[in-house]
Coordinates of C-alpha atoms in Angstrom, one line a residue:
M1 CA 103.4 105.0 123.6
T2 CA 101.2 106.2 120.7
L3 CA 102.3 105.2 117.2
K4 CA 102.2 108.0 114.6
V5 CA 101.3 106.9 111.1
A6 CA 101.6 108.9 107.8
V7 CA 100.0 108.1 104.5
A8 CA 101.7 109.5 101.4
G9 CA 99.4 109.5 98.4
A10 CA 96.5 109.7 100.8
T11 CA 94.0 110.9 98.1
G12 CA 94.7 108.0 95.7
Y13 CA 92.7 104.8 95.8
A14 CA 95.4 102.9 97.7
G15 CA 95.9 105.6 100.2
G16 CA 92.2 106.1 100.7
E17 CA 91.8 102.4 101.3
I18 CA 94.6 102.3 103.9
L19 CA 93.0 105.2 105.7
R20 CA 89.5 103.5 105.7
L21 CA 91.0 100.4 107.3
L22 CA 93.2 102.3 109.8
L23 CA 90.1 104.2 111.0
G24 CA 88.6 100.9 112.0
H25 CA 91.8 99.4 113.4
P26 CA 91.6 98.5 117.1
K27 CA 94.8 100.3 117.8
Y28 CA 93.4 103.5 116.4
L29 CA 90.1 103.1 118.3
S30 CA 92.0 102.6 121.5
G31 CA 94.2 105.7 120.9
E32 CA 97.4 103.7 120.6
L33 CA 97.7 104.6 116.9
R34 CA 97.4 108.1 115.6
I35 CA 97.0 109.2 112.0
G36 CA 99.6 111.9 111.3
A37 CA 100.5 113.5 108.0
L38 CA 98.3 112.9 104.9
T39 CA 100.1 113.9 101.8
G40 CA 99.5 114.1 98.0
N41 CA 101.2 116.6 95.7
S42 CA 98.4 117.1 93.3
N43 CA 95.9 117.8 96.1
A44 CA 98.2 119.7 98.5
G45 CA 96.2 122.3 100.3
V46 CA 92.9 120.6 99.7
S47 CA 90.8 119.4 102.7
V48 CA 90.1 115.7 103.2
A49 CA 86.4 116.6 103.2
E50 CA 86.8 117.7 99.5
A51 CA 89.4 115.1 98.3
C52 CA 88.1 112.0 100.2
P53 CA 84.5 112.6 101.3
H54 CA 84.2 108.9 102.2
L55 CA 86.4 109.6 105.2
P56 CA 84.3 112.0 107.4
T57 CA 86.4 111.3 110.5
L58 CA 89.3 113.1 108.8
A59 CA 87.2 115.8 107.1
D60 CA 88.9 118.7 108.8
R61 CA 92.4 117.6 107.9
V62 CA 94.4 119.2 105.0
I63 CA 96.5 117.3 102.5
E64 CA 100.2 118.3 102.6
E65 CA 102.9 118.0 100.0
T66 CA 104.8 114.7 99.9
T67 CA 108.3 115.5 101.2
P68 CA 110.7 113.6 103.4
A69 CA 110.4 116.5 105.9
T70 CA 106.7 116.1 106.1
L71 CA 106.9 112.3 106.6
A72 CA 109.8 112.5 109.1
G73 CA 109.0 111.8 112.7
H74 CA 106.4 109.2 112.0
D75 CA 106.7 105.6 113.3
V76 CA 105.0 104.1 110.1
V77 CA 104.9 105.6 106.6
F78 CA 102.7 104.1 104.0
L79 CA 103.8 105.0 100.4
G80 CA 100.8 105.0 98.0
L81 CA 102.9 106.7 95.2
P82 CA 103.7 105.8 91.6
H83 CA 106.8 103.6 91.1
G84 CA 110.0 105.6 91.1
F85 CA 108.7 108.2 93.6
S86 CA 108.6 105.7 96.4
A87 CA 112.3 104.8 96.2
E88 CA 113.4 108.4 96.3
I89 CA 111.3 109.1 99.4
A90 CA 112.3 105.9 101.2
R91 CA 116.0 106.6 100.8
Q92 CA 115.5 109.7 102.9
L93 CA 113.6 108.2 105.8
P94 CA 115.4 106.7 108.8
E95 CA 115.7 103.0 109.4
T96 CA 113.8 103.5 112.6
T97 CA 110.7 104.3 110.5
T98 CA 108.6 101.3 109.2
V99 CA 108.1 102.1 105.5
I100 CA 105.4 100.1 103.7
D101 CA 105.6 100.7 99.9
C102 CA 102.5 100.0 97.8
A103 CA 104.4 100.7 94.6
A104 CA 106.6 98.3 92.6
D105 CA 110.0 99.8 93.4
Y106 CA 111.2 97.0 95.8
R107 CA 109.2 94.0 94.7
L108 CA 111.5 92.4 92.1
Q109 CA 114.7 90.5 93.0
D110 CA 116.1 90.5 89.5
A111 CA 117.6 93.8 88.4
G112 CA 117.5 92.8 84.8
E113 CA 113.7 92.1 85.0
W114 CA 113.1 95.4 86.7
E115 CA 115.0 97.3 84.0
H116 CA 113.3 95.4 81.2
Y117 CA 109.8 96.1 82.5
Y118 CA 110.2 99.5 84.2
G119 CA 113.1 101.1 82.2
S120 CA 115.0 102.5 85.2
A121 CA 117.7 101.5 87.7
H122 CA 116.7 98.8 90.2
A123 CA 116.2 100.3 93.7
G124 CA 116.7 97.0 95.5
T125 CA 114.5 94.3 97.1
W126 CA 112.5 94.4 100.4
P127 CA 110.6 91.7 102.3
Y128 CA 107.7 90.9 100.1
G129 CA 104.2 91.3 101.5
I130 CA 102.2 88.1 100.8
P131 CA 102.3 86.5 104.3
E132 CA 100.5 83.4 102.9
M133 CA 103.7 82.5 100.9
P134 CA 105.7 80.1 103.1
G135 CA 108.6 81.9 104.8
H136 CA 107.3 85.4 104.1
R137 CA 105.3 85.9 107.3
E138 CA 108.5 85.3 109.3
A139 CA 110.4 87.8 107.1
L140 CA 107.7 90.4 107.5
T141 CA 107.6 90.1 111.3
G142 CA 109.5 93.0 112.7
A143 CA 110.6 94.3 109.3
S144 CA 111.2 98.0 108.8
R145 CA 111.0 98.0 105.0
I146 CA 108.2 96.1 103.2
A147 CA 107.2 95.9 99.6
V148 CA 103.4 95.4 99.2
P149 CA 102.7 93.0 96.2
G150 CA 100.9 94.0 93.0
C151 CA 97.2 93.3 92.9
F152 CA 97.4 90.9 89.9
P153 CA 100.3 88.9 91.5
T154 CA 98.3 88.6 94.7
G155 CA 95.3 86.9 93.0
A156 CA 97.5 84.8 90.7
T157 CA 100.0 83.7 93.4
L158 CA 97.3 82.7 95.9
A159 CA 95.5 80.7 93.1
L160 CA 98.6 78.8 92.0
L161 CA 100.8 78.6 95.0
P162 CA 99.5 75.4 96.6
A163 CA 99.6 73.5 93.3
V164 CA 103.2 74.6 92.6
A165 CA 104.4 73.9 96.1
A166 CA 102.9 70.4 96.1
G167 CA 104.1 69.6 92.6
L168 CA 100.6 69.0 91.2
I169 CA 101.4 70.8 88.0
T170 CA 104.1 71.6 85.5
P171 CA 104.7 75.3 86.2
D172 CA 103.9 76.5 82.6
V173 CA 101.0 78.6 83.6
A174 CA 98.4 80.7 81.7
V175 CA 96.8 83.4 83.8
T176 CA 93.9 85.7 82.8
S177 CA 92.8 88.4 85.3
I178 CA 89.7 90.5 84.8
T179 CA 90.0 93.7 86.8
G180 CA 88.0 96.8 87.7
V181 CA 89.1 100.3 86.7
S182 CA 90.4 101.3 90.1
G183 CA 93.4 99.1 89.5
A184 CA 94.8 101.8 87.1
G185 CA 94.8 104.4 89.9
K186 CA 93.1 107.7 90.4
K187 CA 94.1 109.6 87.4
A188 CA 92.6 111.4 84.4
S189 CA 92.6 109.0 81.4
V190 CA 90.4 108.8 78.4
A191 CA 90.7 105.0 78.3
L192 CA 89.2 104.9 81.8
L193 CA 86.2 107.2 81.2
G194 CA 82.8 105.7 81.9
A195 CA 81.8 106.1 78.3
E196 CA 84.9 104.1 77.2
T197 CA 84.5 101.3 79.8
M198 CA 80.8 100.7 80.5
G199 CA 79.4 97.7 78.6
S200 CA 82.8 96.8 77.3
L201 CA 85.7 94.4 78.0
K202 CA 89.3 95.0 76.8
A203 CA 92.5 93.0 77.1
Y204 CA 95.6 95.2 77.5
N205 CA 99.4 94.9 77.9
T206 CA 99.1 91.4 76.4
A207 CA 101.7 88.8 75.3
G208 CA 104.0 89.3 78.3
K209 CA 104.0 93.1 78.3
H210 CA 102.3 93.7 81.7
R211 CA 104.7 94.6 84.5
H212 CA 103.2 92.2 86.9
T213 CA 104.3 89.2 84.8
P214 CA 107.8 88.8 86.3
E215 CA 106.4 89.3 89.8
I216 CA 104.0 86.3 89.3
A217 CA 106.8 84.2 88.0
Q218 CA 109.2 85.2 90.8
N219 CA 106.6 84.3 93.5
L220 CA 106.0 80.8 92.1
A221 CA 109.6 80.1 91.4
E222 CA 110.4 80.2 95.1
Y223 CA 108.6 76.9 95.5
T224 CA 109.8 74.7 92.6
D225 CA 113.1 73.7 91.1
E226 CA 111.5 73.7 87.6
T227 CA 111.5 76.6 85.3
V228 CA 108.4 78.7 85.7
T229 CA 106.8 80.3 82.7
V230 CA 103.9 82.7 82.9
S231 CA 101.6 83.9 80.1
F232 CA 99.6 86.7 81.7
T233 CA 96.6 88.5 80.2
P234 CA 94.9 91.3 82.0
V235 CA 91.3 92.3 81.0
L236 CA 89.7 95.6 81.9
A237 CA 86.1 95.4 83.0
P238 CA 83.5 98.0 83.9
L239 CA 83.8 97.4 87.7
P240 CA 85.0 99.9 90.3
R241 CA 86.7 97.1 92.4
G242 CA 87.6 93.5 92.1
I243 CA 89.9 91.0 90.3
L244 CA 88.7 87.6 89.0
T245 CA 91.7 85.4 88.1
T246 CA 91.6 82.1 86.2
A247 CA 94.9 80.2 86.0
T248 CA 95.6 76.9 84.2
A249 CA 98.6 74.6 84.0
P250 CA 99.3 71.0 82.9
L251 CA 98.6 68.4 85.6
I252 CA 101.1 65.9 86.7
D253 CA 99.9 62.4 85.9
G254 CA 97.7 60.8 88.6
V255 CA 96.4 64.0 90.2
S256 CA 92.7 63.7 91.0
Q257 CA 90.1 66.2 92.0
A258 CA 90.2 64.8 95.5
T259 CA 94.0 65.3 95.7
A260 CA 93.8 68.8 94.4
T261 CA 91.0 69.8 96.7
Q262 CA 92.8 68.3 99.8
T263 CA 96.0 70.0 98.8
Y264 CA 94.4 73.4 98.8
R265 CA 92.4 72.7 101.9
D266 CA 95.5 71.8 103.8
F267 CA 97.6 74.6 102.4
Y268 CA 95.1 77.3 103.4
A269 CA 93.7 75.7 106.6
D270 CA 95.3 78.2 109.0
E271 CA 95.2 81.2 106.7
P272 CA 92.7 83.8 107.9
F273 CA 92.4 85.6 104.5
A274 CA 92.4 82.7 102.0
H275 CA 89.2 80.7 101.7
L276 CA 88.7 77.6 99.6
L277 CA 85.1 77.5 98.5
P278 CA 83.0 74.3 98.5
E279 CA 83.1 72.2 95.4
G280 CA 80.9 73.7 92.7
V281 CA 80.9 77.2 94.1
Q282 CA 82.8 79.7 92.0
P283 CA 84.6 82.8 93.3
Q284 CA 82.8 86.1 92.5
T285 CA 84.2 89.6 93.0
Q286 CA 81.0 90.7 94.6
N287 CA 81.7 88.4 97.5
V288 CA 85.0 89.9 98.4
V289 CA 84.3 93.7 98.0
G290 CA 85.7 95.6 100.9
S291 CA 87.2 92.5 102.5
N292 CA 90.8 91.3 102.8
M293 CA 89.8 87.9 101.6
C294 CA 90.9 85.8 98.6
H295 CA 88.3 83.3 97.6
V296 CA 89.6 80.2 95.7
Q297 CA 88.3 77.3 93.7
V298 CA 90.4 74.5 92.3
E299 CA 89.2 72.0 89.6
V300 CA 90.8 69.2 87.7
D301 CA 89.9 69.2 84.0
E302 CA 90.4 65.6 83.1
R303 CA 89.8 65.9 79.4
S304 CA 92.5 68.5 78.9
G305 CA 94.8 67.2 81.6
R306 CA 95.0 70.7 83.2
L307 CA 94.4 72.2 86.6
L308 CA 92.0 75.2 86.7
V309 CA 92.2 77.5 89.7
T310 CA 90.0 80.6 90.1
S311 CA 90.4 83.3 92.6
A312 CA 88.7 86.6 93.5
I313 CA 90.0 89.5 95.5
D314 CA 89.2 93.1 96.0
N315 CA 92.1 94.8 94.3
L316 CA 92.1 97.7 96.7
T317 CA 91.9 95.6 99.9
K318 CA 93.7 92.3 99.7
G319 CA 95.3 93.6 96.5
T320 CA 96.7 96.8 98.0
G321 CA 95.5 98.6 101.1
G322 CA 94.5 95.6 103.1
A323 CA 97.8 93.9 102.3
A324 CA 99.6 97.0 103.5
V325 CA 97.8 97.0 106.8
Q326 CA 98.3 93.2 107.2
C327 CA 102.0 93.8 106.7
M328 CA 102.0 96.7 109.2
N329 CA 100.4 94.4 111.8
L330 CA 103.1 91.8 111.3
A331 CA 105.9 94.4 111.3
L332 CA 104.7 95.9 114.6
G333 CA 103.7 92.8 116.4
F334 CA 100.0 93.4 116.3
D335 CA 97.4 90.6 115.7
E336 CA 97.8 90.0 111.9
T337 CA 94.0 90.2 111.4
A338 CA 93.5 93.5 113.3
G339 CA 91.4 96.0 111.4
L340 CA 90.9 93.8 108.4
P341 CA 87.4 92.7 107.4
T342 CA 86.7 89.1 106.3
A343 CA 83.1 89.8 105.4
A344 CA 82.3 91.6 102.1
V345 CA 79.6 94.2 101.4
A346 CA 76.6 92.6 99.9
P347 CA 74.7 92.9 97.7

């Protein structure tokens, strides 16, 4: 049996990354997986050669309109659409179709939080696509509906999760994430022009306004009985790809550097896409570009009594497209690592 896969929003950054990874997937190379409809309303009728010249294997394909009818008949549908659009499309696809949503529509469990941050009715909650979170790999295995996490919550969650789960910190966390411009999506925006971003850094959606704030809190709250508070500050940097996250929280008395390091080493020992760096080596976005890896460093700041954790991911791979393919692998019973690079592009 050949699986037929569609990508909605194929000309966006998330859709393009999913396609890049699928083209190297062993199931595609063996002929067991076929790439079907490629859709994108703003580029409907345009060839892939024109819209996505980095995908020459698909150059002769034409982008179609994003409709339930176009996506029907596929075994897997990736939705790389803005929030709000995904839910409407997903409702019209059969339960027999594995739907993997890269938007926010089904990530949050609390309807009140959704309505506060997104200003619309809550569509519901699907299995959440960070397999490294205990219990989530099992929920994703065989699932027909999956919510891919936000890129900022991925970096922040993987940075803080071992410390929260082991009770090393009081979960009153401060998170700062520096991100490349592709995180905003492939859209015309004055604020994202090269002349506006080159040589400059800018914080945005500060003081609890960013929509990924409740997602970070939700993820960490699964692993502690204490109240989780998150102060999240995103910073826009003149990079195409990458997120560097620093997260701090008050240490529980008696936690040493050795304890923190061993906790993280044990937690991620069997995780193929989470890598604890040697002591003294800091995560850098350049070392994860194009890979599905999260690089992590953990440090005890004895003078301030705080834990400092730093993580680096490629926002388009582990932060979006790679996470989506990783979830597909679990949903369909493939090797979880299939088609997902662990080595970055360097220099």
